[in-house]
Amino acid sequence: RKEVEQDPGPFNVPEGATVAFNCTYSNSASQSFFWYRQDCRKEPKLLMSVYSSGNEDGRFTAQLNRASQYISLLIRDSKLSDSATYLCVVKPHASGGSYIPTFGRGTSLIVHP
Amino acid sequence: DAGVIQSPRHEVTEMGQEVTLRCKPISGHNSLFWYRQTMMRGLELLIYFNNNVPIDDSGMPEDRFSAKMPNASFSTLKIQPSEPRDSAVYFCASSFFDFSGIGETQYFGPGTRLLVL
């Protein structure tokens, strides 16, 4: 099983739609979770961190389910500008002073008019 | 802040040539990561430095790849000799790591697009 798995998509949705992505992880010791966004031919950029209690940032909502070992990203009222690849990132706890983040392969979202 | 700076932005070279990629992390950051991204394999971590010391280089493909971080503001990734299968986008990222246990944000450079003919 891969450490971090995502459905590559693409998810093809109309403007205004609500879309959700999941990301599963295999390391139960994982402690930090993030969603990054990567536009075509650009570098990944942090979209939002994922907190245990779930968190919202405008149209974006991130949730963590530790029992089932997955995180999710919900996008409401999709905009054309949301078209991108969404990468999930999982990190173990930094108890030893160093740790390695693991990126998923990404989920492609295409929002059309 | 200028962000993470990488050079060159594009590199086209012939098989067998030496390639050197450069990275300047964000000032004050103490962690630096080199990644390689391809369509087939996604984003792969090659090597991770903390306070200029290589912590994990298990992702480095083979001896043809080497990375250095002589000081806190500069790192290089060298491929010698280069091969066509090394063609990819190479990203450098930096972050500030502390011992609070809270995951920190990685900031990526714009990447170097490498094509080995």
Short mmCIF file of C-alpha atoms in Angstrom, two decimals:
data_model
loop_
_atom_site.label_atom_id
_atom_site.label_comp_id
_atom_site.label_asym_id
_atom_site.label_seq_id
_atom_site.Cartn_x
_atom_site.Cartn_y
_atom_site.Cartn_z
CA ARG A 1 0.00 0.00 0.00
CA LYS A 2 1.29 3.44 -0.87
CA GLU A 3 1.91 5.80 2.02
CA VAL A 4 -0.41 8.46 0.69
CA GLU A 5 -3.05 7.73 -1.92
CA GLN A 6 -5.27 10.03 -3.91
CA ASP A 7 -7.70 9.53 -6.76
CA PRO A 8 -5.90 11.17 -9.70
CA GLY A 9 -9.18 12.21 -11.34
CA PRO A 10 -9.70 14.35 -13.24
CA PHE A 11 -12.79 15.63 -11.52
CA ASN A 12 -14.66 17.59 -14.16
CA VAL A 13 -17.30 19.85 -12.61
CA PRO A 14 -19.36 22.88 -13.67
CA GLU A 15 -18.93 26.26 -12.07
CA GLY A 16 -20.83 26.52 -8.83
CA ALA A 17 -20.65 22.82 -8.05
CA THR A 18 -19.46 21.33 -4.80
CA VAL A 19 -16.64 18.81 -5.10
CA ALA A 20 -14.80 16.72 -2.53
CA PHE A 21 -11.50 14.87 -2.60
CA ASN A 22 -10.19 12.26 -0.21
CA CYS A 23 -6.66 11.25 0.62
CA THR A 24 -5.79 8.10 2.56
CA TYR A 25 -2.57 7.54 4.47
CA SER A 26 -1.00 4.39 5.83
CA ASN A 27 1.22 5.67 8.66
CA SER A 28 -0.90 5.83 11.80
CA ALA A 29 1.83 7.92 13.47
CA SER A 30 1.17 10.77 11.07
CA GLN A 31 0.56 14.00 12.92
CA SER A 32 0.46 16.87 10.46
CA PHE A 33 -1.68 17.12 7.38
CA PHE A 34 -1.89 19.65 4.60
CA TRP A 35 -3.48 20.34 1.26
CA TYR A 36 -1.32 21.96 -1.41
CA ARG A 37 -2.47 23.32 -4.74
CA GLN A 38 -0.40 23.06 -7.89
CA ASP A 39 -1.31 24.96 -11.02
CA CYS A 40 -0.16 23.72 -14.41
CA ARG A 41 3.60 24.23 -14.85
CA LYS A 42 3.88 25.91 -11.46
CA GLU A 43 5.18 24.96 -8.06
CA PRO A 44 2.99 23.51 -5.27
CA LYS A 45 1.66 26.08 -2.83
CA LEU A 46 0.06 25.56 0.55
CA LEU A 47 -3.72 25.74 0.38
CA MET A 48 -4.51 24.91 3.98
CA SER A 49 -3.46 22.87 6.97
CA VAL A 50 -5.81 20.20 8.25
CA TYR A 51 -6.60 20.28 11.94
CA SER A 52 -8.07 17.51 14.03
CA SER A 53 -11.30 19.38 14.57
CA GLY A 54 -11.63 20.25 10.90
CA ASN A 55 -11.20 23.72 9.53
CA GLU A 56 -12.70 26.04 6.98
CA ASP A 57 -11.24 28.80 4.86
CA GLY A 58 -13.84 30.51 2.75
CA ARG A 59 -15.18 28.01 0.25
CA PHE A 60 -12.69 25.35 1.33
CA THR A 61 -13.22 22.89 4.16
CA ALA A 62 -10.66 20.34 5.30
CA GLN A 63 -11.36 17.42 7.61
CA LEU A 64 -9.34 14.68 9.23
CA ASN A 65 -10.57 11.21 10.12
CA ARG A 66 -7.87 9.52 12.18
CA ALA A 67 -9.84 6.33 12.75
CA SER A 68 -10.10 5.68 9.03
CA GLN A 69 -6.83 7.43 8.24
CA TYR A 70 -7.97 9.86 5.64
CA ILE A 71 -8.24 13.58 5.08
CA SER A 72 -10.70 15.34 2.86
CA LEU A 73 -11.02 18.62 1.02
CA LEU A 74 -14.40 20.09 0.14
CA ILE A 75 -14.72 22.95 -2.31
CA ARG A 76 -18.05 24.76 -2.47
CA ASP A 77 -19.26 27.03 -5.25
CA SER A 78 -16.42 26.01 -7.58
CA LYS A 79 -14.77 28.73 -9.65
CA LEU A 80 -12.93 28.39 -12.94
CA SER A 81 -9.81 29.49 -11.06
CA ASP A 82 -10.05 26.44 -8.80
CA SER A 83 -8.88 24.28 -11.70
CA ALA A 84 -5.60 22.79 -10.52
CA THR A 85 -4.06 19.68 -9.00
CA TYR A 86 -4.60 19.25 -5.28
CA LEU A 87 -1.86 17.43 -3.38
CA CYS A 88 -2.24 16.05 0.09
CA VAL A 89 0.76 15.99 2.39
CA VAL A 90 1.24 13.85 5.48
CA LYS A 91 4.02 14.20 8.06
CA PRO A 92 4.89 12.10 11.11
CA HIS A 93 5.51 13.78 14.44
CA ALA A 94 8.94 15.39 14.74
CA SER A 95 9.95 13.56 17.90
CA GLY A 96 13.44 12.87 16.68
CA GLY A 97 14.16 16.34 15.47
CA SER A 98 13.61 15.59 11.84
CA TYR A 99 10.88 14.09 9.75
CA ILE A 100 9.98 13.58 6.16
CA PRO A 101 6.78 14.80 4.51
CA THR A 102 5.05 12.51 2.06
CA PHE A 103 3.13 13.94 -0.88
CA GLY A 104 0.27 12.23 -2.64
CA ARG A 105 0.24 12.09 -6.44
CA GLY A 106 -2.47 14.69 -6.55
CA THR A 107 -6.07 14.97 -7.70
CA SER A 108 -6.78 16.97 -10.83
CA LEU A 109 -9.79 19.30 -10.80
CA ILE A 110 -11.21 20.91 -13.91
CA VAL A 111 -13.96 23.46 -13.45
CA HIS A 112 -15.80 24.31 -16.67
CA PRO A 113 -18.26 27.10 -17.50
CA ASP B 1 10.69 38.22 0.79
CA ALA B 2 11.90 36.88 -2.55
CA GLY B 3 10.83 33.35 -1.80
CA VAL B 4 12.84 30.30 -2.76
CA ILE B 5 15.05 31.01 -5.74
CA GLN B 6 16.11 28.35 -8.20
CA SER B 7 18.37 28.50 -11.19
CA PRO B 8 18.39 27.82 -14.00
CA ARG B 9 14.66 27.77 -14.72
CA HIS B 10 15.19 25.64 -17.81
CA GLU B 11 18.05 23.39 -18.80
CA VAL B 12 18.49 21.39 -21.96
CA THR B 13 21.55 19.21 -22.15
CA GLU B 14 22.87 16.16 -23.86
CA MET B 15 23.20 12.76 -22.32
CA GLY B 16 26.47 12.38 -20.44
CA GLN B 17 26.82 16.03 -19.55
CA GLU B 18 27.01 17.33 -16.00
CA VAL B 19 24.04 19.30 -14.75
CA THR B 20 24.07 21.55 -11.68
CA LEU B 21 20.87 22.93 -10.21
CA ARG B 22 20.98 25.71 -7.66
CA CYS B 23 18.71 26.79 -4.84
CA LYS B 24 18.60 29.69 -2.43
CA PRO B 25 16.15 29.02 0.40
CA ILE B 26 14.13 31.63 2.21
CA SER B 27 16.26 33.50 4.72
CA GLY B 28 15.82 32.10 8.22
CA HIS B 29 14.60 28.71 7.10
CA ASN B 30 16.60 25.77 8.44
CA SER B 31 15.23 22.93 6.35
CA LEU B 32 15.74 22.40 2.66
CA PHE B 33 14.26 19.76 0.39
CA TRP B 34 15.02 18.70 -3.18
CA TYR B 35 12.16 17.09 -5.10
CA ARG B 36 11.76 15.66 -8.58
CA GLN B 37 8.40 15.64 -10.34
CA THR B 38 7.37 13.60 -13.36
CA MET B 39 4.02 12.60 -14.75
CA MET B 40 4.77 8.96 -14.12
CA ARG B 41 6.02 9.17 -10.54
CA GLY B 42 4.59 12.39 -9.19
CA LEU B 43 6.55 14.41 -6.65
CA GLU B 44 9.47 12.47 -5.18
CA LEU B 45 11.65 13.63 -2.30
CA LEU B 46 15.30 13.27 -3.24
CA ILE B 47 17.09 14.66 -0.20
CA TYR B 48 16.38 16.64 2.94
CA PHE B 49 18.78 18.95 4.79
CA ASN B 50 18.32 20.32 8.27
CA ASN B 51 20.72 23.03 9.44
CA ASN B 52 22.84 22.33 6.34
CA VAL B 53 23.27 18.67 7.24
CA PRO B 54 21.84 15.95 4.97
CA ILE B 55 19.32 14.06 7.08
CA ASP B 56 17.76 11.71 4.57
CA ASP B 57 19.07 11.03 1.09
CA SER B 58 17.30 7.74 0.57
CA GLY B 59 15.41 9.24 -2.34
CA MET B 60 18.51 10.01 -4.35
CA PRO B 61 18.21 7.71 -7.36
CA GLU B 62 21.81 6.61 -7.66
CA ASP B 63 25.41 7.70 -7.41
CA ARG B 64 25.03 9.97 -10.38
CA PHE B 65 23.09 12.32 -8.13
CA SER B 66 24.73 14.38 -5.40
CA ALA B 67 23.59 17.32 -3.30
CA LYS B 68 25.41 19.80 -1.13
CA MET B 69 24.49 22.59 1.21
CA PRO B 70 27.67 24.48 2.06
CA ASN B 71 25.80 27.16 4.00
CA ALA B 72 22.32 28.15 5.07
CA SER B 73 21.64 30.18 1.97
CA PHE B 74 22.73 27.89 -0.84
CA SER B 75 22.32 24.34 -2.06
CA THR B 76 23.18 22.47 -5.24
CA LEU B 77 21.92 19.29 -6.84
CA LYS B 78 24.31 17.78 -9.33
CA ILE B 79 23.73 15.04 -11.88
CA GLN B 80 26.82 13.55 -13.46
CA PRO B 81 26.54 12.03 -16.00
CA SER B 82 23.00 12.96 -16.96
CA GLU B 83 20.67 10.53 -18.72
CA PRO B 84 17.40 11.05 -20.64
CA ARG B 85 15.43 9.43 -17.79
CA ASP B 86 16.56 12.28 -15.53
CA SER B 87 14.30 14.64 -17.50
CA ALA B 88 11.87 16.12 -15.00
CA VAL B 89 11.03 19.24 -13.04
CA TYR B 90 13.28 19.62 -10.02
CA PHE B 91 11.90 21.63 -7.12
CA CYS B 92 13.67 23.00 -4.12
CA ALA B 93 11.62 23.80 -1.03
CA SER B 94 12.48 25.32 2.31
CA SER B 95 10.80 25.57 5.69
CA PHE B 96 11.46 26.49 9.28
CA PHE B 97 11.50 23.50 11.53
CA ASP B 98 11.23 23.77 15.29
CA PHE B 99 10.68 21.20 17.99
CA SER B 100 7.14 22.19 18.84
CA GLY B 101 5.90 19.23 16.89
CA ILE B 102 3.66 21.40 14.75
CA GLY B 103 4.06 20.72 11.08
CA GLU B 104 5.58 23.62 9.22
CA THR B 105 4.78 24.98 5.79
CA GLN B 106 7.08 24.18 2.90
CA TYR B 107 7.68 26.92 0.38
CA PHE B 108 8.61 25.74 -3.07
CA GLY B 109 10.78 27.42 -5.64
CA PRO B 110 9.57 27.77 -9.24
CA GLY B 111 11.47 24.65 -10.27
CA THR B 112 14.05 23.80 -12.90
CA ARG B 113 12.74 22.06 -16.01
CA LEU B 114 15.45 19.67 -17.11
CA LEU B 115 15.49 17.98 -20.49
CA VAL B 116 18.26 15.53 -21.21
CA LEU B 117 18.51 14.61 -24.88
#
